[in-house]
Short mmCIF file of C-alpha atoms in Angstrom, two decimals:
data_model
loop_
_atom_site.label_atom_id
_atom_site.label_comp_id
_atom_site.label_asym_id
_atom_site.label_seq_id
_atom_site.Cartn_x
_atom_site.Cartn_y
_atom_site.Cartn_z
CA UNK E 17 0.00 0.00 0.00
CA UNK E 18 1.26 3.47 -0.85
CA UNK E 19 1.39 6.26 1.68
CA UNK E 20 2.90 9.62 2.49
CA UNK E 21 6.60 9.06 3.32
CA UNK E 22 6.78 12.24 5.41
CA UNK E 23 5.88 12.50 9.06
CA UNK E 24 2.60 14.33 9.60
CA UNK E 25 0.91 15.86 12.60
CA UNK E 26 -2.44 14.28 13.53
CA UNK E 27 -4.30 17.50 12.77
CA UNK E 28 -3.09 17.33 9.15
CA UNK E 29 -5.41 14.45 8.29
CA UNK E 30 -8.16 15.44 5.90
CA UNK E 31 -6.92 18.48 3.95
CA UNK E 32 -9.70 18.65 1.39
CA UNK E 33 -11.58 21.90 0.97
CA UNK E 34 -13.87 20.93 -1.92
CA UNK E 35 -16.03 17.97 -0.92
CA UNK E 36 -19.71 17.92 -1.90
CA UNK E 37 -22.19 17.24 0.88
CA UNK E 38 -23.10 13.56 0.98
CA UNK E 39 -20.11 12.35 -1.05
CA UNK E 40 -18.89 9.81 1.49
CA UNK E 41 -17.03 6.52 0.86
CA UNK E 42 -19.36 4.11 -0.92
CA UNK E 43 -18.91 0.78 -2.74
CA UNK E 44 -16.31 0.47 -5.50
CA UNK E 45 -19.13 -0.04 -7.98
CA UNK E 46 -22.90 -0.25 -7.82
CA UNK E 47 -25.95 0.09 -10.05
CA UNK E 48 -28.35 2.73 -8.83
CA UNK E 49 -31.06 4.82 -10.49
CA UNK E 50 -30.39 3.21 -13.85
CA UNK E 51 -26.71 4.12 -13.82
CA UNK E 52 -23.47 2.40 -12.82
CA UNK E 53 -21.53 4.38 -10.20
CA UNK E 54 -17.80 3.60 -10.20
CA UNK E 55 -15.52 4.93 -7.46
CA UNK E 56 -12.33 2.88 -7.10
CA UNK E 57 -9.15 4.03 -8.82
CA UNK E 58 -8.54 0.67 -10.47
CA UNK E 59 -12.01 0.47 -12.00
CA UNK E 60 -12.19 4.13 -13.07
CA UNK E 61 -8.84 3.77 -14.79
CA UNK E 62 -9.86 0.48 -16.42
CA UNK E 63 -13.00 2.08 -17.88
CA UNK E 64 -11.21 5.19 -19.14
CA UNK E 65 -8.59 3.00 -20.82
CA UNK E 66 -11.14 0.62 -22.32
CA UNK E 67 -10.82 2.22 -25.74
CA UNK E 68 -13.65 1.38 -28.08
CA UNK E 69 -15.55 -0.49 -25.35
CA UNK E 70 -16.92 2.85 -24.09
CA UNK E 71 -17.60 6.29 -25.54
CA UNK E 72 -17.88 9.83 -24.23
CA UNK E 73 -21.17 10.46 -22.40
CA UNK E 74 -20.40 13.58 -20.39
CA UNK E 75 -20.58 17.29 -21.19
CA UNK E 76 -24.00 16.87 -22.85
CA UNK E 77 -22.44 15.08 -25.81
CA UNK E 78 -25.50 12.91 -26.42
CA UNK E 79 -27.80 15.92 -26.60
CA UNK E 80 -25.41 17.89 -28.78
CA UNK E 81 -24.80 15.12 -31.30
CA UNK E 82 -28.55 14.78 -31.85
CA UNK E 83 -29.11 18.51 -32.17
CA UNK E 84 -26.26 20.26 -33.93
CA UNK E 85 -25.63 20.05 -37.71
CA UNK E 86 -21.92 19.32 -37.51
CA UNK E 87 -19.79 17.07 -39.70
CA UNK E 88 -16.83 17.32 -37.36
CA UNK E 89 -17.25 17.16 -33.60
CA UNK E 90 -14.98 18.85 -31.05
CA UNK E 91 -12.17 16.68 -29.80
CA UNK E 92 -13.93 16.54 -26.42
CA UNK E 93 -16.97 14.88 -28.01
CA UNK E 94 -15.50 12.67 -30.73
CA UNK E 95 -14.69 8.98 -30.35
CA UNK E 96 -13.14 6.21 -32.42
CA UNK E 97 -11.01 6.84 -35.54
CA UNK E 98 -12.18 10.47 -35.89
CA UNK E 99 -11.04 11.21 -32.35
CA UNK E 100 -7.68 9.48 -32.81
CA UNK E 101 -7.05 11.50 -35.97
CA UNK E 102 -7.96 14.76 -34.23
CA UNK E 103 -5.72 14.00 -31.25
CA UNK E 104 -2.77 13.14 -33.49
CA UNK E 105 -3.08 16.47 -35.29
CA UNK E 106 -3.35 18.69 -32.20
CA UNK E 107 -0.58 16.97 -30.23
CA UNK E 108 1.95 19.45 -31.59
CA UNK E 109 0.20 22.32 -29.78
CA UNK E 110 0.33 20.67 -26.35
CA UNK E 111 3.46 18.51 -26.19
CA UNK E 112 5.48 19.44 -23.06
CA UNK E 113 8.54 20.56 -25.01
CA UNK E 114 6.41 22.69 -27.35
CA UNK E 115 4.52 24.24 -24.44
CA UNK E 116 7.76 25.18 -22.69
CA UNK E 117 9.31 26.58 -25.87
CA UNK E 118 6.30 28.47 -27.24
CA UNK E 119 4.38 29.60 -24.16
CA UNK E 120 6.72 30.02 -21.19
CA UNK E 121 7.62 33.60 -22.07
CA UNK E 122 3.99 34.48 -22.77
CA UNK E 123 2.79 32.97 -19.50
CA UNK E 124 5.54 34.74 -17.55
CA UNK E 125 4.77 38.12 -19.10
CA UNK E 126 1.05 37.83 -18.54
CA UNK E 127 1.49 36.63 -14.95
CA UNK E 128 3.76 39.56 -14.13
CA UNK E 129 1.40 42.03 -15.80
CA UNK E 130 -1.66 40.86 -13.87
CA UNK E 131 0.09 40.46 -10.53
CA UNK E 132 1.25 44.07 -10.50
CA UNK E 133 -2.28 44.83 -9.30
CA UNK E 134 -1.17 43.73 -5.84
CA UNK E 135 1.49 46.43 -5.75
CA UNK E 136 -1.05 49.02 -4.58
CA UNK E 137 -1.43 47.31 -1.20
CA UNK E 138 -5.20 46.90 -1.62
CA UNK E 139 -7.27 43.71 -1.56
CA UNK E 140 -8.04 42.09 -4.92
CA UNK E 141 -10.28 39.19 -5.89
CA UNK E 142 -7.98 36.48 -7.20
CA UNK E 143 -10.85 34.97 -9.19
CA UNK E 144 -10.99 38.05 -11.42
CA UNK E 145 -7.22 38.12 -11.91
CA UNK E 146 -7.07 34.38 -12.63
CA UNK E 147 -9.96 34.73 -15.08
CA UNK E 148 -8.18 37.30 -17.23
CA UNK E 149 -4.78 35.63 -16.95
CA UNK E 150 -6.01 32.17 -17.94
CA UNK E 151 -8.22 33.56 -20.72
CA UNK E 152 -5.37 35.45 -22.33
CA UNK E 153 -3.11 32.41 -22.31
CA UNK E 154 -5.87 30.18 -23.69
CA UNK E 155 -6.70 32.79 -26.33
CA UNK E 156 -3.13 32.68 -27.66
CA UNK E 157 -3.14 28.88 -27.89
CA UNK E 158 -6.55 28.83 -29.58
CA UNK E 159 -6.01 31.89 -31.77
CA UNK E 160 -8.72 34.14 -30.30
CA UNK E 161 -6.50 37.18 -30.56
CA UNK E 162 -8.42 39.55 -32.87
CA UNK E 163 -10.70 41.08 -30.23
CA UNK E 164 -10.56 42.85 -26.87
CA UNK E 165 -9.12 40.22 -24.50
CA UNK E 166 -10.55 41.75 -21.34
CA UNK E 167 -14.07 41.93 -22.76
CA UNK E 168 -13.76 38.41 -24.13
CA UNK E 169 -12.89 37.10 -20.66
CA UNK E 170 -16.07 38.62 -19.25
CA UNK E 171 -18.12 37.26 -22.16
CA UNK E 172 -16.84 33.75 -21.52
CA UNK E 173 -17.34 34.12 -17.77
CA UNK E 174 -20.92 35.30 -18.31
CA UNK E 175 -21.59 32.28 -20.49
CA UNK E 176 -20.05 29.62 -18.23
CA UNK E 177 -20.79 31.00 -14.77
CA UNK E 178 -24.39 30.06 -14.09
CA UNK E 179 -26.07 30.76 -10.73
CA UNK E 180 -27.81 27.37 -10.77
CA UNK E 181 -25.07 25.21 -12.23
CA UNK E 182 -21.95 27.21 -11.65
CA UNK E 183 -19.45 25.83 -14.12
CA UNK E 184 -21.88 24.83 -16.79
CA UNK E 185 -22.21 21.54 -18.59
CA UNK E 186 -19.42 22.22 -20.77
CA UNK E 187 -18.42 21.20 -17.48
CA UNK E 188 -22.00 19.92 -17.44
CA UNK E 189 -23.96 20.42 -20.57
CA UNK E 190 -23.99 23.92 -21.89
CA UNK E 191 -25.88 22.81 -25.00
CA UNK E 192 -28.47 21.01 -22.90
CA UNK E 193 -29.24 24.36 -21.25
CA UNK E 194 -29.19 26.20 -24.57
CA UNK E 195 -31.61 23.71 -26.15
CA UNK E 196 -34.05 22.78 -23.40
CA UNK E 197 -34.39 25.52 -20.78
CA UNK E 198 -37.16 28.03 -21.48
CA UNK E 199 -35.06 30.88 -20.19
CA UNK E 200 -32.14 30.18 -22.52
CA UNK E 201 -32.73 33.07 -24.92
CA UNK E 202 -30.23 34.98 -22.83
CA UNK E 203 -27.71 32.14 -23.09
CA UNK E 204 -28.16 31.95 -26.86
CA UNK E 205 -27.56 35.70 -27.00
CA UNK E 206 -24.35 35.31 -24.99
CA UNK E 207 -23.17 32.54 -27.30
CA UNK E 208 -23.98 34.63 -30.37
CA UNK E 209 -22.18 37.63 -28.88
CA UNK E 210 -19.06 35.52 -28.26
CA UNK E 211 -19.17 34.37 -31.88
CA UNK E 212 -19.72 37.84 -33.34
CA UNK E 213 -17.25 39.68 -31.12
CA UNK E 214 -14.48 37.11 -30.71
CA UNK E 215 -14.69 34.01 -32.89
CA UNK E 216 -15.72 35.52 -36.23
CA UNK E 217 -13.05 38.28 -36.10
CA UNK E 218 -10.45 35.62 -35.29
CA UNK E 219 -11.57 33.46 -38.22
CA UNK E 220 -11.42 36.43 -40.62
CA UNK E 221 -8.00 37.47 -39.33
CA UNK E 222 -6.64 33.96 -39.72
CA UNK E 223 -8.05 33.55 -43.22
CA UNK E 224 -6.45 36.85 -44.24
CA UNK E 225 -3.14 35.66 -42.78
CA UNK E 226 -3.37 32.35 -44.62
CA UNK E 227 -4.16 34.16 -47.87
CA UNK E 228 -1.20 36.50 -47.38
CA UNK E 229 1.06 33.53 -46.66
CA UNK E 230 0.13 31.90 -49.97
CA UNK E 231 1.04 35.15 -51.72
CA UNK E 232 4.50 35.23 -50.18
CA UNK E 233 3.72 37.15 -47.03
CA UNK E 234 4.60 36.34 -43.42
CA UNK E 235 3.93 32.92 -41.94
CA UNK E 236 0.39 32.52 -40.57
CA UNK E 237 -0.06 32.07 -36.80
CA UNK E 238 0.53 28.55 -35.52
CA UNK E 239 -2.53 27.96 -33.38
CA UNK E 240 -5.70 25.90 -33.16
CA UNK E 241 -7.88 28.15 -35.36
CA UNK E 242 -5.30 28.10 -38.16
CA UNK E 243 -5.30 24.31 -37.92
CA UNK E 244 -9.11 24.13 -38.00
CA UNK E 245 -9.37 26.40 -41.05
CA UNK E 246 -6.78 24.27 -42.80
CA UNK E 247 -8.87 21.18 -42.04
CA UNK E 248 -11.94 22.80 -43.61
CA UNK E 249 -13.97 23.33 -40.44
CA UNK E 250 -17.13 25.45 -40.74
CA UNK E 251 -17.61 28.57 -38.63
CA UNK E 252 -20.02 26.69 -36.34
CA UNK E 253 -17.54 23.84 -35.90
CA UNK E 254 -14.80 26.34 -35.05
CA UNK E 255 -17.12 28.02 -32.54
CA UNK E 256 -17.72 24.64 -30.87
CA UNK E 257 -13.99 23.98 -30.63
CA UNK E 258 -13.37 27.47 -29.22
CA UNK E 259 -15.96 26.79 -26.52
CA UNK E 260 -14.46 23.47 -25.50
CA UNK E 261 -10.90 24.82 -25.46
CA UNK E 262 -12.11 27.97 -23.75
CA UNK E 263 -13.79 25.98 -20.98
CA UNK E 264 -10.72 23.81 -20.45
CA UNK E 265 -8.23 26.66 -20.73
CA UNK E 266 -10.13 29.33 -18.84
CA UNK E 267 -12.71 27.83 -16.48
CA UNK E 268 -10.77 24.94 -15.01
CA UNK E 269 -7.45 26.80 -14.78
CA UNK E 270 -9.15 29.72 -13.07
CA UNK E 271 -10.59 27.45 -10.38
CA UNK E 272 -7.41 25.47 -9.82
CA UNK E 273 -5.29 28.62 -9.45
CA UNK E 274 -7.61 29.75 -6.68
CA UNK E 275 -7.75 26.36 -4.96
CA UNK E 276 -3.97 25.99 -5.02
CA UNK E 277 -3.60 29.53 -3.67
CA UNK E 278 -6.01 28.74 -0.83
CA UNK E 279 -3.93 25.75 0.24
CA UNK E 280 -0.61 27.53 -0.08
CA UNK E 281 -1.68 30.70 1.72
CA UNK E 282 -2.94 28.69 4.72
CA UNK E 283 -0.06 26.16 4.94
CA UNK E 284 3.12 28.00 5.87
CA UNK E 285 5.40 24.97 5.55
CA UNK E 286 3.99 24.02 2.17
CA UNK E 287 4.30 27.60 0.89
CA UNK E 288 7.92 27.86 2.02
CA UNK E 289 8.64 24.53 0.37
CA UNK E 290 6.96 25.72 -2.85
CA UNK E 291 9.09 28.87 -2.95
CA UNK E 292 12.39 27.22 -2.04
CA UNK E 293 12.29 24.15 -4.29
CA UNK E 294 12.99 23.78 -8.00
CA UNK E 295 10.47 23.46 -10.83
CA UNK E 296 10.06 19.71 -10.34
CA UNK E 297 9.36 20.26 -6.66
CA UNK E 298 6.80 22.98 -7.33
CA UNK E 299 5.03 20.77 -9.85
CA UNK E 300 4.94 17.90 -7.37
CA UNK E 301 3.09 20.18 -4.95
CA UNK E 302 0.66 21.34 -7.63
CA UNK E 303 -0.04 17.80 -8.80
CA UNK E 304 -0.78 16.73 -5.24
CA UNK E 305 -3.18 19.64 -4.69
CA UNK E 306 -4.86 18.75 -7.97
CA UNK E 307 -5.11 15.10 -6.95
CA UNK E 308 -6.82 16.12 -3.74
CA UNK E 309 -8.98 18.81 -5.36
CA UNK E 310 -9.86 17.74 -8.94
CA UNK E 311 -11.72 20.58 -10.64
CA UNK E 312 -14.04 18.13 -12.41
CA UNK E 313 -15.19 15.50 -9.92
CA UNK E 314 -17.27 13.19 -12.16
CA UNK E 315 -16.80 11.84 -15.68
CA UNK E 316 -19.32 9.88 -17.74
CA UNK E 317 -19.02 7.05 -20.27
CA UNK E 318 -21.49 4.94 -22.23
CA UNK E 319 -20.71 1.21 -22.56
CA UNK E 320 -20.46 0.18 -26.21
CA UNK E 321 -19.90 -3.46 -25.36
CA UNK E 322 -20.63 -5.59 -22.32
CA UNK E 323 -18.08 -4.86 -19.61
CA UNK E 324 -17.00 -7.25 -16.88
CA UNK E 325 -15.43 -5.48 -13.93
CA UNK E 326 -14.06 -7.03 -10.75
CA UNK E 327 -14.10 -4.93 -7.57
CA UNK E 328 -11.53 -5.01 -4.74
CA UNK E 329 -13.49 -7.75 -2.96
CA UNK E 330 -13.25 -10.01 -6.02
CA UNK E 331 -16.91 -9.66 -7.03
CA UNK E 332 -17.57 -9.55 -10.77
CA UNK E 333 -20.03 -6.99 -12.12
CA UNK E 334 -21.48 -7.37 -15.61
CA UNK E 335 -22.34 -4.02 -17.19
CA UNK E 336 -24.54 -4.37 -20.27
CA UNK E 337 -23.87 -2.58 -23.56
CA UNK E 338 -25.64 0.78 -23.58
CA UNK E 339 -25.36 1.37 -19.83
CA UNK E 340 -24.18 4.77 -18.62
CA UNK E 341 -21.26 4.89 -16.20
CA UNK E 342 -20.63 7.71 -13.71
CA UNK E 343 -16.96 7.79 -12.73
CA UNK E 344 -16.08 9.44 -9.41
CA UNK E 345 -12.73 11.15 -9.98
CA UNK E 346 -12.56 12.65 -6.49
CA UNK E 347 -13.07 9.30 -4.77
CA UNK E 348 -10.74 7.45 -7.17
CA UNK E 349 -8.08 10.04 -6.37
CA UNK E 350 -8.35 9.22 -2.66
CA UNK E 351 -8.67 5.43 -2.95
CA UNK E 352 -7.09 4.26 0.31
CA UNK E 353 -6.41 0.84 -1.15
CA UNK E 354 -3.97 2.32 -3.66
CA UNK E 355 -2.96 5.63 -2.11
CA UNK E 356 -2.80 4.80 1.60
CA UNK E 357 -4.96 5.51 4.62
CA UNK E 358 -3.92 9.17 4.48
CA UNK E 359 -5.18 9.60 0.92
CA UNK E 360 -7.28 12.63 1.90
CA UNK E 361 -4.21 14.41 3.23
CA UNK E 362 -2.02 16.66 1.12
CA UNK E 363 1.40 15.06 0.76
CA UNK E 364 3.59 16.05 -2.21
CA UNK E 365 6.04 13.29 -3.06
CA UNK E 366 3.84 10.51 -1.69
CA UNK E 367 4.70 6.99 -2.74
CA UNK E 368 2.58 5.86 -5.68
CA UNK E 369 1.97 2.52 -7.30
CA UNK E 370 3.57 1.91 -10.66
CA UNK E 371 1.61 3.57 -13.46
CA UNK E 372 -0.24 6.01 -11.18
CA UNK E 373 0.37 9.63 -12.11
CA UNK E 374 0.92 12.16 -9.30
CA UNK E 375 -2.39 13.93 -10.13
CA UNK E 376 -4.03 10.46 -10.52
CA UNK E 377 -7.28 10.93 -12.51
CA UNK E 378 -7.57 14.73 -12.38
CA UNK E 379 -6.70 15.13 -16.06
CA UNK E 380 -8.70 12.04 -16.98
CA UNK E 381 -7.08 9.00 -18.59
CA UNK E 382 -7.15 6.99 -21.76
CA UNK E 383 -8.10 8.46 -25.12
CA UNK E 384 -9.84 11.49 -23.60
CA UNK E 385 -7.07 12.47 -21.19
CA UNK E 386 -6.88 16.28 -21.19
CA UNK E 387 -4.43 17.31 -23.93
CA UNK E 388 -3.74 20.66 -22.26
CA UNK E 389 -2.38 19.29 -18.98
CA UNK E 390 1.17 20.51 -19.66
CA UNK E 391 0.19 24.10 -20.27
CA UNK E 392 -2.18 24.10 -17.27
CA UNK E 393 0.66 23.10 -14.94
CA UNK E 394 3.08 25.56 -16.57
CA UNK E 395 0.57 28.39 -16.04
CA UNK E 396 -0.05 27.37 -12.45
CA UNK E 397 3.62 27.04 -11.53
CA UNK E 398 4.65 30.40 -12.98
CA UNK E 399 1.63 32.35 -11.75
CA UNK E 400 1.70 30.98 -8.19
CA UNK E 401 5.46 31.26 -7.75
CA UNK E 402 5.29 34.95 -8.64
CA UNK E 403 2.13 35.49 -6.61
CA UNK E 404 3.70 34.18 -3.41
CA UNK E 405 6.94 36.11 -3.93
CA UNK E 406 4.69 39.08 -3.18
CA UNK E 407 4.02 37.80 0.34
CA UNK E 408 0.24 37.85 -0.16
CA UNK E 409 -2.19 37.18 2.66
CA UNK E 410 -5.85 36.14 2.59
CA UNK E 411 -8.40 38.66 3.79
CA UNK E 412 -11.31 36.25 4.40
CA UNK E 413 -12.21 32.60 3.91
CA UNK E 414 -13.60 32.03 0.40
CA UNK E 415 -16.69 29.95 -0.31
CA UNK E 416 -17.19 26.90 -2.51
CA UNK E 417 -20.04 26.69 -5.00
CA UNK E 418 -20.95 23.51 -6.84
CA UNK E 419 -22.11 22.33 -10.24
CA UNK E 420 -23.98 19.15 -9.41
CA UNK E 421 -23.66 17.05 -12.58
CA UNK E 422 -19.86 16.86 -12.83
CA UNK E 423 -19.33 17.78 -9.16
CA UNK E 424 -17.20 20.72 -10.28
CA UNK E 425 -16.29 23.39 -7.76
CA UNK E 426 -16.02 27.16 -8.07
CA UNK E 427 -14.00 29.17 -5.56
CA UNK E 428 -15.55 32.56 -4.91
CA UNK E 429 -14.57 35.49 -2.70
CA UNK E 430 -10.82 34.76 -2.46
CA UNK E 431 -9.52 38.22 -1.56
CA UNK E 432 -5.77 38.70 -1.27
CA UNK E 433 -3.58 41.62 -0.37
CA UNK E 434 0.15 42.22 -0.39
CA UNK E 435 2.34 44.83 1.34
CA UNK E 436 3.25 47.75 -0.89
CA UNK E 437 6.93 46.86 -0.71
CA UNK E 438 6.17 43.57 -2.44
CA UNK E 439 6.66 45.42 -5.73
CA UNK E 440 10.37 45.70 -5.01
CA UNK E 441 10.83 42.09 -3.90
CA UNK E 442 8.63 40.17 -6.35
#
């Protein structure tokens, strides 16, 4: 059994901040309410790596595929050969070496620019700063660079931040809301505004750049929209991809930056360790926080074939073709059988079984593992290292809000301040 190799004080047990009410340890696997609920790390990983035996069933994919007139589906939605082809073509944007080479300077510049806000000695909402920082980085990767970046961040936030389902069902079915809720005229308007103000100008700019390149001009930008235009995607298909990349690049990064800050600002030893170690050490801390606090808590799959799964007690469960599976990322990430009895404690550098990543299932696994994991960690490391060089302190305890379907959290009200002299020491 794995465990934390470091000595820990008794009061350190149970470091989680984001835990939905009622989500207590339950069986590894059970059928309930017409759905199979899977919670153990071994079984969640087995299902996510099952390849063609399952297909994507989260993020309202089944509603969207029956409703939208698309020939090409976003990489988040696609399965089978089409998905494999898409993943192979976008790998070049997200490979670790490419991310470090192409985006480190951008991330560093944007982090420094946004963190200068703390130099005035006043309190600032980190959620707002993280929103604009993560949006501008995501916009560069995607190619959404032909419009006002600050206004685009607020447009995306207005679309995804819902009072009744905070992070949306792009973390929970944005199209389901757009199609079925009677009050969705406002949501459709927000989506149309995003297209008119941000996506369409980006498409036009990229097409002009591609045309100029064919006539001997400068090289066109190397980003996702350029790739999609080259593949013949329609404007609607490009809009869909921009939404999926925008949700992954903006929404989830924004929440993780706040959650990691919350842990680091309250844990003096961990913060000192974060600031004194090297890049590998900082990333180990971030991966452990992400393991403990996955931004998306549930994933969904639909069984294509009959699945036979054996739980930790040796009982076989036969899941029929067509059944929907709800995978509990948060509980898999704290599976005591594979991570130790202290699995709900924060312990960077904990011993892990062979093949278990330090963030465990927080970026997913298998064919739909998040392709942007490298850039998310790069952003987090650079932003947080520079944030805490400013000696920030927390003004009040933030609150957690929940999106029920994917058990995704939103951190709200995280107010930080820094002494004025931080400007000279950051």
